[in-house]
């Protein structure tokens, strides 16, 4: 792999380095922040129009590791690193995973439509870059690497423990939210995906097992059905040119719809049950990407049982010599593990995300310093629960959040969340959104309890951004 | 402006949390010396020969030989660098009232002998299976010899009987051989 290509990719990743977890429990329903409309397209923003600062309107990064923290492994405790690593490898399950997500908005904007008293439509649009990696703990492969098969006679090694998916893509989107009646608002967002690169190996099956044999002391059985598909990597990693500019140009081209393309849809609804109670739900990224360009795919498929070289001694056995038998076995092995690169087209589904919330607003604004330009006469507090789910290769991941939202001042709003998910039961998050004139700045971070020692955290997420918002409730 | 003051205060407190957050009491350099020590077990040879097959027109076959050529795995760079010990485990099951000798020669690319070993499979006087176990251990010099090996020559020899009797077409019983290799690796990443 060429170094400059790596740098270019790293630069791209660094660009998106920000904090944003797939679960945006702080942003969801935080309608003072325009980007909340990305989670539920039925969200009606209370402004006339907004525009995000290019590249700064939303930076989101999230890292998570289930089952273990960096501290478990790297604690400076004098214990032998290898035994700690081995302990972690054996303690974690094949359903544990490492995940990282990054998002950065390249451009975003939106505007409301309708008379100033009866605004019932909101349009929003933009382009963002997203990177998404999920790697499941390849437990059986690591156990095999650690112990070998000699002390694992009779133990099946699950080939399916290799489960990896990584991608970077740009998303062009346009959404529309419409108030159907006093209570119900519906919304939808159309998306075009341009995949910059994709690595997918999520459908592996099979087993490797060594057992006590009948013919011989041992019998080895291979049942393999492995597939690794990549798109967008081959040309970046193999090209002959040594000029980083070319790679950068290629990446920019792919961001601008020059990659492998796909389509997607977000849908959402908001229902005002009563003056104080609101329910909303949305589905994001119901879509697919067709990988047809710049492909490199690998397949290993076949069954094979090996119990040794037999028969030997053709004079006293049957026909075949050991040499012939050995050649046959070598050929079988080569055939089985033949990993010649091919270029098969494939389709990936985007991870569908589901968000729902029930919130209760209370406490009318009774400003002491008679704010005669009171921004609105709404409630200043809200509490509620949110449920988040994302479809992942092995099983959906879910998170349950309780939150408290408060309008602290006219231009300052805050949200506190408590979240339980695969990573922890004690995830406390805090988000703030400030409006100074048309300038809106927000910062959202979770896992605050772990910031004293990030190494102990199993996940962390940070999101911040800068927007220009006009006509906000005035 | 009261609002901007409060905002500034709150935001700076969040930022302080971020900038004072840290990663404590950890040493990431530990990852530099990861060692894996897998032990790989693999089937090798097996055979089963009937007593009657050792008779050829009234004469006994004294030895039978077979060759496994073109073995590349032992000279593989990974094996060369990381294999620290090997064992070849043989199990002979004999129901013939004769002693058999098994010899395995390890030859390098130029057909030069690098290593050899042999053992005897004990006879069965009553037709019941007599099991003989033999383990050849490869360490130090013999391990180095193993790493040069590209060809195996296996010789099974029928030792003369004590009473001068010979195996013929009607002789009963058989000699079975089973084997496995146990390979100890020490892989420093």
mmCIF file of C-alpha atoms in Angstrom, chain B:
data_model
loop_
_atom_site.group_PDB
_atom_site.id
_atom_site.type_symbol
_atom_site.label_atom_id
_atom_site.label_comp_id
_atom_site.label_asym_id
_atom_site.label_seq_id
_atom_site.Cartn_x
_atom_site.Cartn_y
_atom_site.Cartn_z
ATOM 1 C CA UNK B 1 -25.000 41.167 27.596
ATOM 2 C CA UNK B 2 -26.090 38.772 30.227
ATOM 3 C CA UNK B 3 -26.900 36.008 27.778
ATOM 4 C CA UNK B 4 -23.544 35.960 26.113
ATOM 5 C CA UNK B 5 -21.795 35.963 29.498
ATOM 6 C CA UNK B 6 -23.742 32.974 30.745
ATOM 7 C CA UNK B 7 -23.307 31.209 27.439
ATOM 8 C CA UNK B 8 -19.605 31.849 27.429
ATOM 9 C CA UNK B 9 -19.360 30.541 30.966
ATOM 10 C CA UNK B 10 -21.277 27.382 30.253
ATOM 11 C CA UNK B 11 -19.451 26.669 27.039
ATOM 12 C CA UNK B 12 -16.080 27.236 28.552
ATOM 13 C CA UNK B 13 -16.969 24.835 31.331
ATOM 14 C CA UNK B 14 -17.812 22.171 28.755
ATOM 15 C CA UNK B 15 -14.591 22.878 26.924
ATOM 16 C CA UNK B 16 -12.661 22.644 30.188
ATOM 17 C CA UNK B 17 -14.120 19.192 30.737
ATOM 18 C CA UNK B 18 -12.876 18.191 27.288
ATOM 19 C CA UNK B 19 -9.456 19.643 27.592
ATOM 20 C CA UNK B 20 -8.843 18.308 31.052
ATOM 21 C CA UNK B 21 -10.115 14.897 30.081
ATOM 22 C CA UNK B 22 -7.259 12.558 29.782
ATOM 23 C CA UNK B 23 -6.063 9.056 29.419
ATOM 24 C CA UNK B 24 -4.481 7.990 32.698
ATOM 25 C CA UNK B 25 -2.288 5.195 33.935
ATOM 26 C CA UNK B 26 -1.958 3.493 30.630
ATOM 27 C CA UNK B 27 1.065 2.414 28.646
ATOM 28 C CA UNK B 28 0.330 1.850 24.988
ATOM 29 C CA UNK B 29 3.878 0.748 24.256
ATOM 30 C CA UNK B 30 3.078 -2.588 25.820
ATOM 31 C CA UNK B 31 1.524 -3.541 22.518
ATOM 32 C CA UNK B 32 4.966 -3.679 20.971
ATOM 33 C CA UNK B 33 5.700 -7.149 22.275
ATOM 34 C CA UNK B 34 2.769 -9.353 21.464
ATOM 35 C CA UNK B 35 3.672 -13.025 21.384
ATOM 36 C CA UNK B 36 1.480 -15.819 20.123
ATOM 37 C CA UNK B 37 2.262 -19.407 21.034
ATOM 38 C CA UNK B 38 -0.109 -21.653 19.090
ATOM 39 C CA UNK B 39 0.336 -25.394 18.926
ATOM 40 C CA UNK B 40 -0.793 -26.876 15.656
ATOM 41 C CA UNK B 41 -1.699 -30.539 15.356
ATOM 42 C CA UNK B 42 -1.888 -32.138 11.951
ATOM 43 C CA UNK B 43 -2.512 -35.598 10.590
ATOM 44 C CA UNK B 44 0.421 -36.950 8.646
ATOM 45 C CA UNK B 45 0.603 -40.503 7.300
ATOM 46 C CA UNK B 46 -1.521 -43.521 7.830
ATOM 47 C CA UNK B 47 -1.597 -46.958 6.281
ATOM 48 C CA UNK B 48 -2.975 -50.382 6.868
ATOM 49 C CA UNK B 49 -1.394 -53.442 5.281
ATOM 50 C CA UNK B 50 -2.610 -57.002 5.422
ATOM 51 C CA UNK B 51 -0.156 -59.784 6.290
ATOM 52 C CA UNK B 52 -0.925 -61.644 3.068
ATOM 53 C CA UNK B 53 0.287 -58.689 0.981
ATOM 54 C CA UNK B 54 3.828 -59.229 2.229
ATOM 55 C CA UNK B 55 3.984 -62.486 0.352
ATOM 56 C CA UNK B 56 5.003 -62.343 -3.291
ATOM 57 C CA UNK B 57 5.159 -65.690 -5.134
ATOM 58 C CA UNK B 58 6.232 -67.526 -2.015
ATOM 59 C CA UNK B 59 8.850 -64.891 -1.144
ATOM 60 C CA UNK B 60 8.526 -62.330 1.606
ATOM 61 C CA UNK B 61 8.827 -58.648 0.859
ATOM 62 C CA UNK B 62 11.560 -57.557 3.231
ATOM 63 C CA UNK B 63 11.009 -53.843 2.850
ATOM 64 C CA UNK B 64 8.497 -51.563 1.241
ATOM 65 C CA UNK B 65 9.281 -47.911 0.652
ATOM 66 C CA UNK B 66 7.354 -44.815 -0.222
ATOM 67 C CA UNK B 67 8.292 -41.197 -0.801
ATOM 68 C CA UNK B 68 6.590 -37.903 -0.089
ATOM 69 C CA UNK B 69 8.442 -35.396 -2.289
ATOM 70 C CA UNK B 70 8.148 -31.637 -2.836
ATOM 71 C CA UNK B 71 7.347 -30.728 0.751
ATOM 72 C CA UNK B 72 7.424 -26.945 0.808
ATOM 73 C CA UNK B 73 5.677 -26.193 4.085
ATOM 74 C CA UNK B 74 8.702 -26.913 6.289
ATOM 75 C CA UNK B 75 10.870 -24.467 4.365
ATOM 76 C CA UNK B 76 8.225 -21.765 4.493
ATOM 77 C CA UNK B 77 9.583 -18.518 5.905
ATOM 78 C CA UNK B 78 6.948 -18.388 8.629
ATOM 79 C CA UNK B 79 7.754 -21.923 9.768
ATOM 80 C CA UNK B 80 11.457 -21.214 9.562
ATOM 81 C CA UNK B 81 11.180 -18.129 11.738
ATOM 82 C CA UNK B 82 8.659 -19.302 14.292
ATOM 83 C CA UNK B 83 8.685 -23.070 14.721
ATOM 84 C CA UNK B 84 10.423 -23.813 18.028
ATOM 85 C CA UNK B 85 9.681 -27.492 18.536
ATOM 86 C CA UNK B 86 7.978 -30.338 16.758
ATOM 87 C CA UNK B 87 6.913 -33.839 17.644
ATOM 88 C CA UNK B 88 6.006 -36.656 15.315
ATOM 89 C CA UNK B 89 3.760 -39.130 17.065
ATOM 90 C CA UNK B 90 3.347 -42.644 15.654
ATOM 91 C CA UNK B 91 1.018 -45.388 16.680
ATOM 92 C CA UNK B 92 1.507 -48.861 15.240
ATOM 93 C CA UNK B 93 -1.229 -51.468 15.682
ATOM 94 C CA UNK B 94 0.079 -54.912 14.888
ATOM 95 C CA UNK B 95 -1.935 -58.161 14.835
ATOM 96 C CA UNK B 96 0.732 -60.104 12.913
ATOM 97 C CA UNK B 97 3.160 -62.309 14.818
ATOM 98 C CA UNK B 98 6.130 -60.499 13.310
ATOM 99 C CA UNK B 99 8.112 -57.435 14.242
ATOM 100 C CA UNK B 100 8.056 -54.556 11.810
ATOM 101 C CA UNK B 101 10.529 -51.713 11.625
ATOM 102 C CA UNK B 102 9.531 -48.253 10.470
ATOM 103 C CA UNK B 103 12.190 -45.844 9.343
ATOM 104 C CA UNK B 104 11.624 -42.255 8.253
ATOM 105 C CA UNK B 105 14.378 -40.388 6.406
ATOM 106 C CA UNK B 106 14.361 -36.632 6.045
ATOM 107 C CA UNK B 107 16.045 -35.408 2.863
ATOM 108 C CA UNK B 108 16.882 -31.887 1.780
ATOM 109 C CA UNK B 109 16.565 -30.372 -1.694
ATOM 110 C CA UNK B 110 19.753 -32.104 -2.845
ATOM 111 C CA UNK B 111 18.521 -35.495 -1.608
ATOM 112 C CA UNK B 112 21.028 -35.410 1.225
ATOM 113 C CA UNK B 113 20.009 -37.026 4.480
ATOM 114 C CA UNK B 114 19.237 -34.404 7.132
ATOM 115 C CA UNK B 115 17.701 -36.601 9.779
ATOM 116 C CA UNK B 116 16.461 -40.127 10.328
ATOM 117 C CA UNK B 117 14.721 -42.147 12.980
ATOM 118 C CA UNK B 118 13.237 -45.612 13.290
ATOM 119 C CA UNK B 119 11.316 -47.772 15.697
ATOM 120 C CA UNK B 120 9.951 -51.302 15.925
ATOM 121 C CA UNK B 121 6.317 -52.335 16.015
ATOM 122 C CA UNK B 122 6.107 -55.274 18.408
ATOM 123 C CA UNK B 123 4.651 -58.585 17.234
ATOM 124 C CA UNK B 124 1.335 -60.064 18.287
ATOM 125 C CA UNK B 125 1.671 -63.663 19.390
ATOM 126 C CA UNK B 126 -2.085 -64.286 19.718
ATOM 127 C CA UNK B 127 -3.655 -62.152 17.032
ATOM 128 C CA UNK B 128 -4.678 -59.436 19.493
ATOM 129 C CA UNK B 129 -3.737 -55.909 18.585
ATOM 130 C CA UNK B 130 -0.396 -54.829 19.984
ATOM 131 C CA UNK B 131 -0.022 -51.095 20.105
ATOM 132 C CA UNK B 132 3.411 -49.523 19.939
ATOM 133 C CA UNK B 133 3.758 -45.793 20.447
ATOM 134 C CA UNK B 134 6.725 -43.788 19.348
ATOM 135 C CA UNK B 135 7.369 -40.043 19.487
ATOM 136 C CA UNK B 136 10.243 -38.336 17.716
ATOM 137 C CA UNK B 137 11.050 -34.933 19.161
ATOM 138 C CA UNK B 138 12.610 -32.200 17.054
ATOM 139 C CA UNK B 139 14.581 -29.572 18.936
ATOM 140 C CA UNK B 140 17.757 -27.610 18.306
ATOM 141 C CA UNK B 141 19.798 -29.494 15.664
ATOM 142 C CA UNK B 142 17.077 -31.910 14.659
ATOM 143 C CA UNK B 143 14.638 -28.985 14.411
ATOM 144 C CA UNK B 144 17.030 -27.218 12.064
ATOM 145 C CA UNK B 145 17.272 -30.425 10.039
ATOM 146 C CA UNK B 146 13.484 -30.588 9.876
ATOM 147 C CA UNK B 147 13.387 -27.045 8.504
ATOM 148 C CA UNK B 148 15.628 -28.115 5.607
ATOM 149 C CA UNK B 149 13.454 -31.079 4.750
ATOM 150 C CA UNK B 150 11.785 -31.275 1.367
ATOM 151 C CA UNK B 151 11.367 -35.023 1.007
ATOM 152 C CA UNK B 152 10.380 -37.908 3.283
ATOM 153 C CA UNK B 153 11.288 -41.518 2.618
ATOM 154 C CA UNK B 154 9.275 -43.995 4.649
ATOM 155 C CA UNK B 155 10.470 -47.566 4.857
ATOM 156 C CA UNK B 156 8.531 -50.381 6.430
ATOM 157 C CA UNK B 157 10.615 -53.495 6.946
ATOM 158 C CA UNK B 158 9.497 -56.946 7.896
ATOM 159 C CA UNK B 159 11.991 -58.459 10.335
ATOM 160 C CA UNK B 160 12.753 -62.197 10.014
ATOM 161 C CA UNK B 161 10.741 -64.469 12.254
ATOM 162 C CA UNK B 162 12.393 -66.276 15.165
ATOM 163 C CA UNK B 163 11.272 -69.678 13.959
ATOM 164 C CA UNK B 164 11.935 -69.232 10.273
ATOM 165 C CA UNK B 165 8.228 -69.174 9.357
ATOM 166 C CA UNK B 166 7.185 -66.983 6.463
ATOM 167 C CA UNK B 167 4.105 -64.938 5.690
ATOM 168 C CA UNK B 168 2.076 -66.386 2.834
ATOM 169 C CA UNK B 169 -1.112 -65.582 0.896
ATOM 170 C CA UNK B 170 -3.240 -67.033 3.663
ATOM 171 C CA UNK B 171 -1.555 -65.254 6.573
ATOM 172 C CA UNK B 172 -3.950 -63.292 8.713
ATOM 173 C CA UNK B 173 -3.635 -60.027 10.583
ATOM 174 C CA UNK B 174 -2.439 -56.627 9.587
ATOM 175 C CA UNK B 175 -0.095 -53.842 10.495
ATOM 176 C CA UNK B 176 -1.617 -50.402 10.856
ATOM 177 C CA UNK B 177 0.221 -47.114 11.188
ATOM 178 C CA UNK B 178 -1.179 -43.815 12.299
ATOM 179 C CA UNK B 179 0.657 -40.542 12.834
ATOM 180 C CA UNK B 180 0.309 -36.902 13.662
ATOM 181 C CA UNK B 181 2.596 -33.939 13.977
ATOM 182 C CA UNK B 182 2.495 -31.437 16.798
ATOM 183 C CA UNK B 183 4.118 -28.156 15.934
ATOM 184 C CA UNK B 184 4.947 -25.557 18.570
ATOM 185 C CA UNK B 185 5.176 -21.980 17.393
ATOM 186 C CA UNK B 186 6.381 -18.812 19.048
ATOM 187 C CA UNK B 187 5.301 -15.861 16.960
ATOM 188 C CA UNK B 188 6.425 -12.391 17.940
ATOM 189 C CA UNK B 189 4.345 -9.763 16.228
#
